[in-house]
CSV table of C-alpha atoms in Angstrom, one decimal:
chain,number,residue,atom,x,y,z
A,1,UNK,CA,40.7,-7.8,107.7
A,2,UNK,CA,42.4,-9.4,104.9
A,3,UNK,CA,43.0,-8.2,101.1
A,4,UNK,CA,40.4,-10.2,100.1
A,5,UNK,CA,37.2,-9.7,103.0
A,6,UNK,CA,38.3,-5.7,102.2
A,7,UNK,CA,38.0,-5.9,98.5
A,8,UNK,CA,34.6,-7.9,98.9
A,9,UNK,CA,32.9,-5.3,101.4
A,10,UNK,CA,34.4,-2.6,99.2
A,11,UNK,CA,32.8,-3.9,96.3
A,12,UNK,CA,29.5,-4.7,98.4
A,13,UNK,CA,29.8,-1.1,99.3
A,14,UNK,CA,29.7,0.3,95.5
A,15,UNK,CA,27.5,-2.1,94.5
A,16,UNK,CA,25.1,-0.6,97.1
A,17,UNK,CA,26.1,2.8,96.2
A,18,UNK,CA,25.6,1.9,92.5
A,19,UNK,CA,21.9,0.9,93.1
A,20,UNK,CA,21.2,4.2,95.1
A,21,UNK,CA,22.2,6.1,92.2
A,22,UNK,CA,20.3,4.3,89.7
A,23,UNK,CA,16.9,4.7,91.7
A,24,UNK,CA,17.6,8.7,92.2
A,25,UNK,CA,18.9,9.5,88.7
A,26,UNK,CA,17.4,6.1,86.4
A,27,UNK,CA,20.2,6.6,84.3
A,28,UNK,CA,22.4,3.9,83.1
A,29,UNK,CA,25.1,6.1,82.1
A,30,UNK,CA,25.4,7.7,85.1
A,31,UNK,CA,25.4,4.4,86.9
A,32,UNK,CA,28.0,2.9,84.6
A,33,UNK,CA,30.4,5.9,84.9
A,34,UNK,CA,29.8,5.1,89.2
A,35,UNK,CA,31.0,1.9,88.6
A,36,UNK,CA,34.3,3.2,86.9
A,37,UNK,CA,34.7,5.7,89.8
A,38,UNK,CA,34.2,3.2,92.2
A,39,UNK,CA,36.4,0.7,90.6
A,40,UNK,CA,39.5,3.0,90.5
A,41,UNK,CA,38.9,4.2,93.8
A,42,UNK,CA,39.1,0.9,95.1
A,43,UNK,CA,41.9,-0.2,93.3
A,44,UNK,CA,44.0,2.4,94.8
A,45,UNK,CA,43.3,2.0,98.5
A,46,UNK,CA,42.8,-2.0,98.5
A,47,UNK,CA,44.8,-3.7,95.7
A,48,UNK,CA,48.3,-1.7,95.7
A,49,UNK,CA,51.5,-3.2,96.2
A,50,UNK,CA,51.8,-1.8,99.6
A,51,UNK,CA,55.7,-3.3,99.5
A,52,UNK,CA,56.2,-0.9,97.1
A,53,UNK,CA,54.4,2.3,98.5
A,54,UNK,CA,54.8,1.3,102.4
A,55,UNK,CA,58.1,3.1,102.0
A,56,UNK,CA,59.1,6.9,102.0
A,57,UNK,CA,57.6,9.0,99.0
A,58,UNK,CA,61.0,10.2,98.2
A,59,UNK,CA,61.9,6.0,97.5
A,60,UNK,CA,58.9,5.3,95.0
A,61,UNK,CA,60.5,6.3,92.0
A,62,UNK,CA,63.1,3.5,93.0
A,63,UNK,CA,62.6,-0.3,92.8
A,64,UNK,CA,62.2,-2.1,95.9
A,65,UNK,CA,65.4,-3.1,97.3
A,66,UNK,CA,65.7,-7.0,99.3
A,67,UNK,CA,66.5,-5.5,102.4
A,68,UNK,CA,63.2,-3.3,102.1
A,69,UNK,CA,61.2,-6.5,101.3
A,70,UNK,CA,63.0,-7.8,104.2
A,71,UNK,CA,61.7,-5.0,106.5
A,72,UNK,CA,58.5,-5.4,104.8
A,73,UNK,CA,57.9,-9.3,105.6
A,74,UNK,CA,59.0,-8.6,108.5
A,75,UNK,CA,56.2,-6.0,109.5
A,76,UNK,CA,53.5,-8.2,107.5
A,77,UNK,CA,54.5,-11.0,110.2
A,78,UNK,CA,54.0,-8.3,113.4
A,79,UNK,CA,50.4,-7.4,114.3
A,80,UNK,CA,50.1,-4.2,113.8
A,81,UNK,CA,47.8,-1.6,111.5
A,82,UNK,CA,46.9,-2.2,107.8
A,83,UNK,CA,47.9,1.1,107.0
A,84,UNK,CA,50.7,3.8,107.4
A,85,UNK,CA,50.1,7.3,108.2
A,86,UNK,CA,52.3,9.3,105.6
A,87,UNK,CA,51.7,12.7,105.3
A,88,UNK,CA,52.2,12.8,101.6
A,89,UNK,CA,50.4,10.1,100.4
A,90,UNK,CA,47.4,11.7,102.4
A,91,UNK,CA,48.2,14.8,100.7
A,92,UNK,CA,48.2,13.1,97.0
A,93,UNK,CA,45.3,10.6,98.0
A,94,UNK,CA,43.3,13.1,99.1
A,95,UNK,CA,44.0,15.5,96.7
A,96,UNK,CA,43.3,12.3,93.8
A,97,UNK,CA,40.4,11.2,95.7
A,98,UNK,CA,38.9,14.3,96.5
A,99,UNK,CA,38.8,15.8,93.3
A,100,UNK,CA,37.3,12.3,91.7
A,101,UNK,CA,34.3,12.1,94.5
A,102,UNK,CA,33.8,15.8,93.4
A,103,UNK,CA,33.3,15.8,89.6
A,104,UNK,CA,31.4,12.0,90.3
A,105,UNK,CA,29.0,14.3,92.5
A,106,UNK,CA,28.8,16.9,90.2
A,107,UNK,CA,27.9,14.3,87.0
A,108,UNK,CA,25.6,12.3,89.4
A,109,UNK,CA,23.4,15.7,90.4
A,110,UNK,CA,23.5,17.1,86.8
């Protein structure tokens, strides 16, 4: 799946979620502040610079070097998965994500 058909089911997928949440709750607020959620959850699985974060988590705090973005093209031109498994950037997304899914529930259900 490309960058592009990702971000467009993603957003088909929130869009969807969006309505749900204005039929249980009727509230616009609530269905605005979804939207935001949404948005910045997207943004951070779909649109980063995976150059820049498909590297160790000890390297982020460093630009991106040519023989990374070397490595990088290279990989981009190999079939292979969309994503790597790191364990800390599961750690931290889950950790992010988790908490933002929670307080979204807990705003939704008030």
């Amino acid at each position: 799946m490309t960058n592009e058909a990702a971000l467009r089911s993603s957003m088909v997928g929130l869009a969807v979620v969006m309505v749900l949440v204005w039929l249980s709750t009727q509230s616009l607020n609530k269905t605005v502040v979804t939207y935001a959620i949404g948005v910045s959850l997207i943004a951070g699985i779909v649109l980063p610079d995976w150059d820049f974060f498909d590297r160790s988590f000890s390297r982020w705090t460093y630009p991106v070097t040519a023989e990374e973005r070397a490595a990088a093209l290279s990989r981009k031109s190999q079939p292979s998965s969309r994503f790597r498994v790191y364990p800390m950037r599961m750690v931290v997304y889950g950790t992010v994500y988790g908490y933002a899914v929670y307080r979204w529930w807990r705003f939704v259900t008030k």
